[in-house]
Short mmCIF file of C-alpha atoms and ligand atoms in Angstrom, two decimals:
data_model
loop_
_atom_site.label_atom_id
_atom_site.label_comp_id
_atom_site.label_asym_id
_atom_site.label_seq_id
_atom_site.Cartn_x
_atom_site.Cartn_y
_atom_site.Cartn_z
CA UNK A 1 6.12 0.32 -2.71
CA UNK A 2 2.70 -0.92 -3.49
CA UNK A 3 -0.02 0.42 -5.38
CA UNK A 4 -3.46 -0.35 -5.82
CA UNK A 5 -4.65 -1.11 -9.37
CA UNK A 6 -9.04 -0.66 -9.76
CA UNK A 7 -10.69 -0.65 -12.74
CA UNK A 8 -14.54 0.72 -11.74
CA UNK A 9 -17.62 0.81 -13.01
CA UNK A 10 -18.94 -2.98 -11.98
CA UNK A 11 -21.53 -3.65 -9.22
CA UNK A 12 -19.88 -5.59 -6.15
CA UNK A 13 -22.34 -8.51 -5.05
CA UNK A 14 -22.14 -11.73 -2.92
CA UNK A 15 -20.53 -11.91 0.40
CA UNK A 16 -18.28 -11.26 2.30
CA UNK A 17 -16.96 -11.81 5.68
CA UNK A 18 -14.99 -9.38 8.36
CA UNK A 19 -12.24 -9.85 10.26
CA UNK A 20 -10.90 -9.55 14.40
CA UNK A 21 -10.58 -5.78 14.90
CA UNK A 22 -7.79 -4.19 14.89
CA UNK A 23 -8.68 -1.30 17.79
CA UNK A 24 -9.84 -4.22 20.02
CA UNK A 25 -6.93 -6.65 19.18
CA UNK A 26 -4.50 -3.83 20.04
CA UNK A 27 -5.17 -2.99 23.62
CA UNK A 28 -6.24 -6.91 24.24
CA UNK A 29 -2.51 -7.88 23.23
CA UNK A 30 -1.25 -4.89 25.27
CA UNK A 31 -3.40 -6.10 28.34
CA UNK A 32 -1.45 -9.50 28.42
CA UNK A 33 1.58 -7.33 30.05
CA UNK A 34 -1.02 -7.26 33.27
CA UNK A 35 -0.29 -10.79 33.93
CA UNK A 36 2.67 -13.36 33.21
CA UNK A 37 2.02 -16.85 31.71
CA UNK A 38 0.53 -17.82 28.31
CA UNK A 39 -2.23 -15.67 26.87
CA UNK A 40 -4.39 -17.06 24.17
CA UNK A 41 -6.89 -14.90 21.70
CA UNK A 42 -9.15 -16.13 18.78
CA UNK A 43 -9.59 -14.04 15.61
CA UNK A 44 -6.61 -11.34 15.99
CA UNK A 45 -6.55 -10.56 12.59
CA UNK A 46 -3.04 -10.78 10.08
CA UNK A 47 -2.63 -6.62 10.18
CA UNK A 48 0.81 -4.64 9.88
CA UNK A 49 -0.01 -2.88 13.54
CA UNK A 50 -0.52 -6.10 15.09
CA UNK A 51 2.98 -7.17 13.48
CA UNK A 52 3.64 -3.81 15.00
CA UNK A 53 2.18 -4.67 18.54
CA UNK A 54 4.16 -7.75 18.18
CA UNK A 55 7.62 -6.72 17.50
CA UNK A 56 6.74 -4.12 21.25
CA UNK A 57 5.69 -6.87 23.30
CA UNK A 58 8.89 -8.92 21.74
CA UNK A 59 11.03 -6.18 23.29
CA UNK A 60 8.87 -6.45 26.13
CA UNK A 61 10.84 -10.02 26.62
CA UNK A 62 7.31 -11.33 25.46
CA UNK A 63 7.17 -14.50 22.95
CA UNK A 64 4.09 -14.03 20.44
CA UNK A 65 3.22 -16.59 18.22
CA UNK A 66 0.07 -18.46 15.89
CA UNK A 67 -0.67 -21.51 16.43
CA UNK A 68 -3.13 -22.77 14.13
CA UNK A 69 -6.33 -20.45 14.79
CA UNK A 70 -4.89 -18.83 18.02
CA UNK A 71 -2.49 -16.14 18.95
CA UNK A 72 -1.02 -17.21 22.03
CA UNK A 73 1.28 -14.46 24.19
CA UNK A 74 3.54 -15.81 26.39
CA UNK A 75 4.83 -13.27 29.05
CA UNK A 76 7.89 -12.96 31.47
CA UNK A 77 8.73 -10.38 33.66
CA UNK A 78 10.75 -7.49 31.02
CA UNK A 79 14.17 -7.26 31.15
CA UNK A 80 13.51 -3.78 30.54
CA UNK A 81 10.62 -1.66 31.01
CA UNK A 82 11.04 0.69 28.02
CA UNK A 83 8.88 0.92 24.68
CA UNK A 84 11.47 2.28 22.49
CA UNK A 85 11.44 5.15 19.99
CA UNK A 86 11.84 3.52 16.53
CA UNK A 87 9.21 0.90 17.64
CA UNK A 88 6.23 3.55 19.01
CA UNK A 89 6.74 5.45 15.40
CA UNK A 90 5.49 2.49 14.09
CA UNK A 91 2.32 2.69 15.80
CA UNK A 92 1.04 5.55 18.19
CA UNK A 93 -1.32 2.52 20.01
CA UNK A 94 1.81 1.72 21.45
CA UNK A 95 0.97 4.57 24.51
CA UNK A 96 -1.53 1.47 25.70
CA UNK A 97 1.95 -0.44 27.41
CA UNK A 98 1.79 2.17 29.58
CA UNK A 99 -0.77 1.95 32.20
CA UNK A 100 -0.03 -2.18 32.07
CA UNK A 101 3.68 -1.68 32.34
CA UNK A 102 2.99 1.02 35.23
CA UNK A 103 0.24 -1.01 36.84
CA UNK A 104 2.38 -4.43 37.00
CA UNK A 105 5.83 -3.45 37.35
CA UNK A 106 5.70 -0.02 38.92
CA UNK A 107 7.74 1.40 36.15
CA UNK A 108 7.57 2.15 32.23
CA UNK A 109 9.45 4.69 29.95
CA UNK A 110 7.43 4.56 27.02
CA UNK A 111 8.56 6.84 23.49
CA UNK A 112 5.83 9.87 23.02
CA UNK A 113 3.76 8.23 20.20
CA UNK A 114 4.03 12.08 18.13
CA UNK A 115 1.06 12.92 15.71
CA UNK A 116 0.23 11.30 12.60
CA UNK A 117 -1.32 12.74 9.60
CA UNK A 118 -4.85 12.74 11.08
CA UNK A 119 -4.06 15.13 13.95
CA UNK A 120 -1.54 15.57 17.33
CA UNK A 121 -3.00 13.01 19.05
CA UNK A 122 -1.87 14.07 22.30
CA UNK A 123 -1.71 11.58 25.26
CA UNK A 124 -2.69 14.31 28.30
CA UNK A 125 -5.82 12.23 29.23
CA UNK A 126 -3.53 9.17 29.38
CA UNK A 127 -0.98 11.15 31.71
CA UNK A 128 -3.50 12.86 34.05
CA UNK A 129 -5.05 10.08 35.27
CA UNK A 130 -2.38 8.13 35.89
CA UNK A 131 -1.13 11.09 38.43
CA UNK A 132 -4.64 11.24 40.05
CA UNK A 133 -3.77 7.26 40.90
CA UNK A 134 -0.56 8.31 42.42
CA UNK A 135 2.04 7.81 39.43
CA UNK A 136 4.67 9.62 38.89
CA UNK A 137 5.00 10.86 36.11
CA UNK A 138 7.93 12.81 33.90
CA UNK A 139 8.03 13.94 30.28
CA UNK A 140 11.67 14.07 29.75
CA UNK A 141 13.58 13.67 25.77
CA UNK A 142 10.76 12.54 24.02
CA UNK A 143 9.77 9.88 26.39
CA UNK A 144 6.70 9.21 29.08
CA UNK A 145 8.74 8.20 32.33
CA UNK A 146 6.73 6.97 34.78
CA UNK A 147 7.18 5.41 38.29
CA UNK A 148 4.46 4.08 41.14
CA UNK A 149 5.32 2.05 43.92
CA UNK A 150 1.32 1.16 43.95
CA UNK A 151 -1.65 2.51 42.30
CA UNK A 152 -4.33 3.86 44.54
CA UNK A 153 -7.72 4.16 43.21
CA UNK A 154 -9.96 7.67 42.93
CA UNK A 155 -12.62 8.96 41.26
CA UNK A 156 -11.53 9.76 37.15
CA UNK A 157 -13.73 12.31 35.39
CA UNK A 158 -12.66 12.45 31.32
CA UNK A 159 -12.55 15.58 29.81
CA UNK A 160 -13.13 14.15 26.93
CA UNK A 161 -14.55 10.07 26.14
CA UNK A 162 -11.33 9.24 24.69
CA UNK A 163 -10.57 5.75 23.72
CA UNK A 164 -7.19 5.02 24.26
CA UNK A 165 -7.38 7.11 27.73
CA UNK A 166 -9.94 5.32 28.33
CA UNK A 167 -8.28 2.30 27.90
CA UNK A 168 -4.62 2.98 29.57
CA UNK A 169 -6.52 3.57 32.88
CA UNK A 170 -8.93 0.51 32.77
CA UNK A 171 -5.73 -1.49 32.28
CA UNK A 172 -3.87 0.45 35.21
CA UNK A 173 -7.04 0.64 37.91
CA UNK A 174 -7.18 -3.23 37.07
CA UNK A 175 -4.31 -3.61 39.86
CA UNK A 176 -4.50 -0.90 41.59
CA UNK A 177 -5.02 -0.33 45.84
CA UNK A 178 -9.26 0.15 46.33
CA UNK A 179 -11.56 1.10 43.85
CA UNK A 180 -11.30 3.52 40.58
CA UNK A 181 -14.36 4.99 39.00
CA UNK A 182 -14.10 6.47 35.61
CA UNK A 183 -16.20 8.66 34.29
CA UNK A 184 -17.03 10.23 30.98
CA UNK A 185 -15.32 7.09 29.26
CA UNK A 186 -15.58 6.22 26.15
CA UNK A 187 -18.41 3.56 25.09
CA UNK A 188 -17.11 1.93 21.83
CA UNK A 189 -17.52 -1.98 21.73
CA UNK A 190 -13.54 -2.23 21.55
CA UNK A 191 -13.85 -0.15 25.24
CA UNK A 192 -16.68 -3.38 25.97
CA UNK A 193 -14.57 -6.37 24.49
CA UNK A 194 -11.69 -5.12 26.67
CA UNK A 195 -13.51 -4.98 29.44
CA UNK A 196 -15.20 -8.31 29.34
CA UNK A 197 -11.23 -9.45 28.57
CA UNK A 198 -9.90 -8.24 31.71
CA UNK A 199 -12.94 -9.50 33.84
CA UNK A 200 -11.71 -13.21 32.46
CA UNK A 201 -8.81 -12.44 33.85
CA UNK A 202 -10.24 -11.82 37.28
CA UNK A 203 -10.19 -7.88 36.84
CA UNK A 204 -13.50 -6.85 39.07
CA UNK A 205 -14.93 -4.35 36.42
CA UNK A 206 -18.52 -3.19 35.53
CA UNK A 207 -20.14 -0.26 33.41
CA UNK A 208 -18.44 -0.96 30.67
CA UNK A 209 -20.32 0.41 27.46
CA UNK A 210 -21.90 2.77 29.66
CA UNK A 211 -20.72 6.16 30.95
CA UNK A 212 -18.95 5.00 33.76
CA UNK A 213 -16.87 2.17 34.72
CA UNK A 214 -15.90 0.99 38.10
CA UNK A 215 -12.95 -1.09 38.98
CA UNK A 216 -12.17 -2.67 42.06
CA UNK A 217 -8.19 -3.69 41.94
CA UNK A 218 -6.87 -6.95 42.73
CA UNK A 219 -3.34 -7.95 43.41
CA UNK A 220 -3.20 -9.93 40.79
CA UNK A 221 -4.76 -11.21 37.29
CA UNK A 222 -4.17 -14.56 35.30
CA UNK A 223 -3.58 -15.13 31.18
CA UNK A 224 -6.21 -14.07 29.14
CA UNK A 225 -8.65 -16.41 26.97
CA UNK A 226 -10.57 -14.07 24.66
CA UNK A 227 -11.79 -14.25 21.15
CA UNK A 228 -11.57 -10.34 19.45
CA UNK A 229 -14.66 -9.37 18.49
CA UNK A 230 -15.17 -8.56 14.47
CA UNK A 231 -14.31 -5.57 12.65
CA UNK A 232 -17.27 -3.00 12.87
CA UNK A 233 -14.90 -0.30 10.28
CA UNK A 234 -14.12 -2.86 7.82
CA UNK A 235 -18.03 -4.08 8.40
CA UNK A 236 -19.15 -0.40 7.70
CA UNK A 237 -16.62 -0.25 4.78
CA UNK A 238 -17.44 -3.07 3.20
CA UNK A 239 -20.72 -1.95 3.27
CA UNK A 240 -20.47 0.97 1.71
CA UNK A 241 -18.09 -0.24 -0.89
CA UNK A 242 -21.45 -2.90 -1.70
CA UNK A 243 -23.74 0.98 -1.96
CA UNK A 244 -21.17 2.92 -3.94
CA UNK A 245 -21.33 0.42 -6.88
CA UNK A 246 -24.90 0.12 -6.90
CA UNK A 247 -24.41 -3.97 -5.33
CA UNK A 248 -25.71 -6.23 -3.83
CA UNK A 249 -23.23 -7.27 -0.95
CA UNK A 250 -24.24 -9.00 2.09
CA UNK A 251 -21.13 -8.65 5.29
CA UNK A 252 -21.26 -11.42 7.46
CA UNK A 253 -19.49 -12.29 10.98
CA UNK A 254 -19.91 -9.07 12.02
CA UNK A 255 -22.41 -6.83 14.49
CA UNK A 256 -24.95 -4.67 13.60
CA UNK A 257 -25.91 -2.73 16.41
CA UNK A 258 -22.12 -1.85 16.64
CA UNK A 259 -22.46 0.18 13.08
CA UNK A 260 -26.46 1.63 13.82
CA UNK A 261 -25.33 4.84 12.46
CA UNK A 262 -23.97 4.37 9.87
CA UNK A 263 -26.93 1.84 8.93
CA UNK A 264 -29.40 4.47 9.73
CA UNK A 265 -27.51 7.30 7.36
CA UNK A 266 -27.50 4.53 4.22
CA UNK A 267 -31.55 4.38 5.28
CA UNK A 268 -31.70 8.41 5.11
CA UNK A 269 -30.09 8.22 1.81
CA UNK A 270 -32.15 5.58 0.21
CA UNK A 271 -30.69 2.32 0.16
CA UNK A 272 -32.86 -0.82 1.69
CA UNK A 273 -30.87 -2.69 4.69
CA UNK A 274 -31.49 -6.18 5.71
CA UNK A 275 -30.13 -7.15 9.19
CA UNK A 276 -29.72 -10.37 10.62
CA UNK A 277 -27.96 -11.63 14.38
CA UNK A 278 -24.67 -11.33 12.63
CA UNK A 279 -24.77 -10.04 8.98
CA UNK A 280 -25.96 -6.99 6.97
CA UNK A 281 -27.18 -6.48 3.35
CA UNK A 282 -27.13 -3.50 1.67
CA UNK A 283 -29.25 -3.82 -1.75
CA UNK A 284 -28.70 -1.37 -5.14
CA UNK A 285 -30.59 1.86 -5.31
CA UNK A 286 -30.74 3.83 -8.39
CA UNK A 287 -29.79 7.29 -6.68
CA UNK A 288 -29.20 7.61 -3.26
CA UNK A 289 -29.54 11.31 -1.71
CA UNK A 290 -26.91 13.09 0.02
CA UNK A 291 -27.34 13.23 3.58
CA UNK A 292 -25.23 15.05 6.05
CA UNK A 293 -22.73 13.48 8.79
CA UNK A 294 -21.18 14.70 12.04
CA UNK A 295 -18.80 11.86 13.87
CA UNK A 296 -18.72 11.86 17.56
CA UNK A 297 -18.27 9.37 19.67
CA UNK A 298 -19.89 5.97 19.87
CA UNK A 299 -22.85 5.37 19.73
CA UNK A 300 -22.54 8.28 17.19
CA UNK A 301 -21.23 8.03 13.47
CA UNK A 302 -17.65 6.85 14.09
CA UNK A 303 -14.78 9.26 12.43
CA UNK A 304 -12.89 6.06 11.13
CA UNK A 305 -16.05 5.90 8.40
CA UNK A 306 -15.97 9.51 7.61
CA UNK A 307 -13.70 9.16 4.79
CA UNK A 308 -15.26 6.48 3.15
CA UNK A 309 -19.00 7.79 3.76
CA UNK A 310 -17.78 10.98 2.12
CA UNK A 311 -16.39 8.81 -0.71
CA UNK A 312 -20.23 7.94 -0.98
CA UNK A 313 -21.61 11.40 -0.78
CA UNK A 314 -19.87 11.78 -3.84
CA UNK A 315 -22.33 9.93 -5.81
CA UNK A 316 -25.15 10.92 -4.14
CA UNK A 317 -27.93 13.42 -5.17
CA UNK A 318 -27.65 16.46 -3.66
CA UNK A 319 -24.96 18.27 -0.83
CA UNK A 320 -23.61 16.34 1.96
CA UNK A 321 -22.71 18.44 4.92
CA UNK A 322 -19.56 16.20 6.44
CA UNK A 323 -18.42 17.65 10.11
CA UNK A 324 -15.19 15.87 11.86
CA UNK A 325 -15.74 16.65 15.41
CA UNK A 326 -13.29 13.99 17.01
CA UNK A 327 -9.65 14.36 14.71
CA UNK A 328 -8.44 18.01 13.75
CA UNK A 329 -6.98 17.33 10.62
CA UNK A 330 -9.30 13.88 9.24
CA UNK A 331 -10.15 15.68 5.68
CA UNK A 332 -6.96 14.83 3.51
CA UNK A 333 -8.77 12.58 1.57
CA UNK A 334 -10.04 15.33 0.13
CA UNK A 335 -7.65 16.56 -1.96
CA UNK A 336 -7.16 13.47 -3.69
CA UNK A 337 -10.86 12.62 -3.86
CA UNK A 338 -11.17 16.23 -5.85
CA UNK A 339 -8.44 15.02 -8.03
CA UNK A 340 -11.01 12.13 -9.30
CA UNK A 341 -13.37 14.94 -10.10
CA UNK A 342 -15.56 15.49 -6.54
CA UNK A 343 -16.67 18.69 -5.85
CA UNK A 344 -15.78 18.78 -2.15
CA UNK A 345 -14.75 22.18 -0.52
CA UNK A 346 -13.39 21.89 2.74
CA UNK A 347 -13.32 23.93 5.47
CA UNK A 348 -11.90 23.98 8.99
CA UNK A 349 -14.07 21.12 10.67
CA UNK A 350 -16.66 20.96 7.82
CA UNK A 351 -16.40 19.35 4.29
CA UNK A 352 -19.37 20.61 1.68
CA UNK A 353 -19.79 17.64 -0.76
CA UNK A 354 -21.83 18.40 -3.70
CA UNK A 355 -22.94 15.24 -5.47
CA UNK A 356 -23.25 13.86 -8.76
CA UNK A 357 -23.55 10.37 -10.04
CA UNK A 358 -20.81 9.59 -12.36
CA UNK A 359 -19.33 12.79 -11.47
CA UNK A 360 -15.87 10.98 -10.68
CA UNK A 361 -13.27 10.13 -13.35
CA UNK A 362 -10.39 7.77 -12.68
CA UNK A 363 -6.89 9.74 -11.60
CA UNK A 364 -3.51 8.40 -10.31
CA UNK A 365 -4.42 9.28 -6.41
CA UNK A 366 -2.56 8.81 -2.87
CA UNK A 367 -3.06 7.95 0.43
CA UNK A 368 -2.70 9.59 3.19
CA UNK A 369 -4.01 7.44 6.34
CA UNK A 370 -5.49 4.72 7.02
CA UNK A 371 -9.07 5.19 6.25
CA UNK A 372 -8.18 7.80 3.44
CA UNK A 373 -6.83 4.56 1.55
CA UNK A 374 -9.95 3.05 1.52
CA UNK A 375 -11.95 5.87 0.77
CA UNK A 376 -10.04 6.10 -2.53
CA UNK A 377 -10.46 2.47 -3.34
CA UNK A 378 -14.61 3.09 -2.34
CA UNK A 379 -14.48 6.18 -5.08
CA UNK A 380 -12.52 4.45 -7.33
CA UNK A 381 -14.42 0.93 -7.80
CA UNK A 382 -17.64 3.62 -8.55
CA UNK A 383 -15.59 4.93 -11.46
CA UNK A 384 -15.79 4.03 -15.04
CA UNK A 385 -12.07 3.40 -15.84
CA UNK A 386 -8.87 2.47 -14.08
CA UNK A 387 -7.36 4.22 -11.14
CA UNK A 388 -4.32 3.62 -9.23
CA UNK A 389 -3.92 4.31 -5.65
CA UNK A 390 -0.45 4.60 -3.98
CA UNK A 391 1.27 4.36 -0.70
CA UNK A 392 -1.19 1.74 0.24
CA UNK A 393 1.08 0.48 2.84
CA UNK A 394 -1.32 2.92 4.91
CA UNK A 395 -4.24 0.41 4.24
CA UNK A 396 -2.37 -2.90 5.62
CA UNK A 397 -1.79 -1.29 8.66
CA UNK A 398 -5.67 -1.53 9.45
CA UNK A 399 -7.15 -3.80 6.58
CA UNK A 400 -6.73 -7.77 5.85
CA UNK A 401 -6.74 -8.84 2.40
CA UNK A 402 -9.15 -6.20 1.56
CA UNK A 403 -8.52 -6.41 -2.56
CA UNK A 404 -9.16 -10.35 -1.78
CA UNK A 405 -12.58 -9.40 -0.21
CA UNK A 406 -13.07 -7.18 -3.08
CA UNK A 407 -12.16 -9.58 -5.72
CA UNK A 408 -14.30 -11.62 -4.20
CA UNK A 409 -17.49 -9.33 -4.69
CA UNK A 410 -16.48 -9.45 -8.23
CA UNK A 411 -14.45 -6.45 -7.86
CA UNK A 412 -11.81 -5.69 -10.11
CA UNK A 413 -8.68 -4.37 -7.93
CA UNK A 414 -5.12 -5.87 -8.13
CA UNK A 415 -1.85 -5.04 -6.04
CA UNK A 416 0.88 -4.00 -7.76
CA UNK A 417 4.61 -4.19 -6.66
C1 LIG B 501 -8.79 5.33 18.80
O1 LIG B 501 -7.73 6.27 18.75
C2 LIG B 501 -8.69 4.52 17.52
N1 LIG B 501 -7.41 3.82 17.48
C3 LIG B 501 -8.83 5.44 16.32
O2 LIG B 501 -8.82 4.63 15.14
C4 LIG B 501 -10.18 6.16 16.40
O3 LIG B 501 -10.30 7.05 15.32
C5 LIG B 501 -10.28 6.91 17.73
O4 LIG B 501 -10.07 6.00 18.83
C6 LIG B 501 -11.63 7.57 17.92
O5 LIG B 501 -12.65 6.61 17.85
C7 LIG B 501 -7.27 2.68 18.20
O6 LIG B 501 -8.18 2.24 18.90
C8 LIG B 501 -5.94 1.99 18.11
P1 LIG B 501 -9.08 9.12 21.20
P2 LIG B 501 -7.37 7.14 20.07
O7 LIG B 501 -8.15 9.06 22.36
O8 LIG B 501 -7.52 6.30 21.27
C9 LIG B 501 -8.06 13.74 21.57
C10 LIG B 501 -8.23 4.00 12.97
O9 LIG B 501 -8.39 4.55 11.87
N2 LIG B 501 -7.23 13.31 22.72
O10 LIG B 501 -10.52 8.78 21.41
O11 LIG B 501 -6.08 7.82 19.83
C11 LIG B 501 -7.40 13.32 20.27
O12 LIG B 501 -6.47 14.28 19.84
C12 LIG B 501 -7.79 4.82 14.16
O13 LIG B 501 -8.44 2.78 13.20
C13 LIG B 501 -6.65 14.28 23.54
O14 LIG B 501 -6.82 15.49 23.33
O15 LIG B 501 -8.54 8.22 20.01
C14 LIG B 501 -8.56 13.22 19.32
O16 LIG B 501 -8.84 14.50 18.81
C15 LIG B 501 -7.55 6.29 13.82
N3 LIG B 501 -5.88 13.88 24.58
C16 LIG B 501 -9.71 12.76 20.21
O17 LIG B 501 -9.31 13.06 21.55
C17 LIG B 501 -5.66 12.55 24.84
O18 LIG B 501 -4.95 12.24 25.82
C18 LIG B 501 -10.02 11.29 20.08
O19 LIG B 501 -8.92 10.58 20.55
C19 LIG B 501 -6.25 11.58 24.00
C20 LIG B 501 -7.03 11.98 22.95
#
């Protein structure tokens, strides 16, 4: 099992670019299953849950493949219409076959996705709305059974501005009978890049990024031809992994406007951001000030930078008041971040981070999730010694090459077998 070797204490600087998202390359590869023939996408990026995604649409009687710079999809009509147990395990993203499967071929049975260490995650704002359009739909031996002989569009009011939900029933309303409006959807720019996606397929969609989004169905769509936009976590991470070590780290191919909040909290604390069409530069400040965070959903701070935000807080001046209002269980990068000497006390929804520079000292840690992993590596390349991190097989599921980006900031961080 891997482990993640970092010896602290130097200042990252230079730059660095960011990859194809992963939460926009997953329901983009999942969309393909709306329409037969050969899909092509730029900038998917080399992740284990698109390997993941991959070995599902395989099963799916789909061929996937790279061919030099794109990642072409070539769907049949499935022999079978079921997303299988030991694959969905793997990934919970998987749920987002669903409303393609259901949409296109009347039929899925798709494996419950379970919880992961972050929360439940439960799926009931996938499932709901999917009845409203006239599926049926059975929960029967740890599977999503679902059957429509055609979709019929309605009016779809969230409970909550979920993201996958979200997702599912753009994907489903695409083919559906009339027109679908959704609203109280979520407005990340993976919700956006999907959208614009399915409209080059000849979905009729509009609102996207906005509160609602309408969706006239058509009978049918044709192969995608869509370049993933970047990475706006591994843009914010990379970021703040250029702040924690008091660098100077510039993070190109990326978008701006998509990580505003978390540019404006590194303003509140102190640090001076440059900004340009596609790049950001965070330059060293001496002592940055604690500020305090609440995630919510886009446009707000995003919960997949809590962790490593909080890793920052830990150097900061002062006491960072961190509130997860999206996952129910997002703070177990706590324990091990306490373990390096933080003095975090967590409580239900809250984390109280009380600050010191140089208050961390290098400690065998582990992680937990995905963006746990890299909130360890943030702490630990801002501490004077060497730390390893382990079970980093969490990090590859959502990160490419990030101790080559590293190294390449001057960071010292090896992987070790
Ligand atoms: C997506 O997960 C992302 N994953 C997550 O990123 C991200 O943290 C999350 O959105 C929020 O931004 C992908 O895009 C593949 P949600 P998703 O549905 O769609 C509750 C990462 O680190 N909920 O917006 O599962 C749910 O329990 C990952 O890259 C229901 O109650 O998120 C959670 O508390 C982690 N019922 C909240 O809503 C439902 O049917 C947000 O979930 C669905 C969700």
């Amino acid at each position: 099992m891997d482990v993640m070797i970092i010896k602290g204490g130097t200042p990252l600087n230079g730059s660095v670019a960011t990859s194809g998202a992963k939460n926009a390359a997953l329901p983009l590869l999942f969309a393909t299953l709306l329409a037969e023939g050969e899909h092509s996408f730029l900038n998917v990026p080399f992740l284990k849950d698109i390997d993941s995604t991959e070995l599902l649409l395989n099963h799916l009687n789909c061929k996937t493949y790279r061919d030099g710079e794109q990642f072409k999809v070539l769907v049949k009509k499935p022999e079978s219409i079921v997303a299988p147990y030991d694959i969905v395990r793997k990934m919970r993203a998987s749920i987002l076959c669903l409303g393609p499967l259901l949409a296109r071929y009347g039929e899925a049975k798709v494996s419950l996705p379970g919880g992961c260490a972050i929360g439940s995650r439960p799926i009931n704002l996938h499932i709901e709305p999917l009845r409203q359009l006239g599926a049926e739909i059975e929960i029967e031996n740890g599977y999503v059974i679902a059957r429509a002989n055609k979709l019929v569009g309605d009016r779809i009011v969230f409970d909550f501005a979920t993201v996958g939900g979200t997702e599912n029933i753009m994907m489903a309303a695409s083919l559906c009978q009339g027109e679908t409006i959704l609203e109280n959807v979520a407005k990340e720019p993976e919700i956006v890049d999907l959208a614009q996606c399915l409209r080059g397929m000849g979905a009729k969609i509009e609102g996207e990024g906005s509160s609602v989004i309408t969706i006239e169905g058509v009978d049918e769509l044709t192969p995608a031809n869509h370049r993933v936009i970047p990475d706006r976590i591994e843009a914010g991470t990379l970021l703040i992994a250029g702040a924690i070590t008091g660098g100077d780290v510039k993070v190109t191919n990326c978008v701006p406007k998509d990580i505003d909040s978390l540019i404006n909290k590194l303003v509140d604390c102190g640090f001076s951001i440059e900004t340009g069409s596609d790049w950001v530069r965070v330059r060293p400040c001496a002592q940055w000030s604690a500020v305090d965070v609440d995630t919510a959903p886009h446009p707000g701070f995003p919960t997949d930078l809590q962790a490593q935000f909080m890793a920052l807080m830990t150097q900061a001046k002062g006491t960072s008041v961190i509130t997860e209002r999206i996952f129910e269980n997002r703070f177990m990068h706590v324990q091990e971040l306490a373990r390096m000497g933080a003095n975090i006390t967590p409580k239900s929804q809250v984390s109280v981070v009380r600050g010191e520079k140089g208050g961390l000292s290098s400690a065998p840690v582990m992680a937990t999730d995905l963006r746990a992993s890299a909130s360890l590596i943030l702490a630990a390349l801002a501490t004077d010694g060497e730390t390893k991190v382990s079970r980093i097989y969490h990090l590859d599921r959502g990160y490419e090459n990030l101790e080559v980006k590293l190294q390449g900031l001057g960071g010292q961080i090896e992987r070790c077998s």
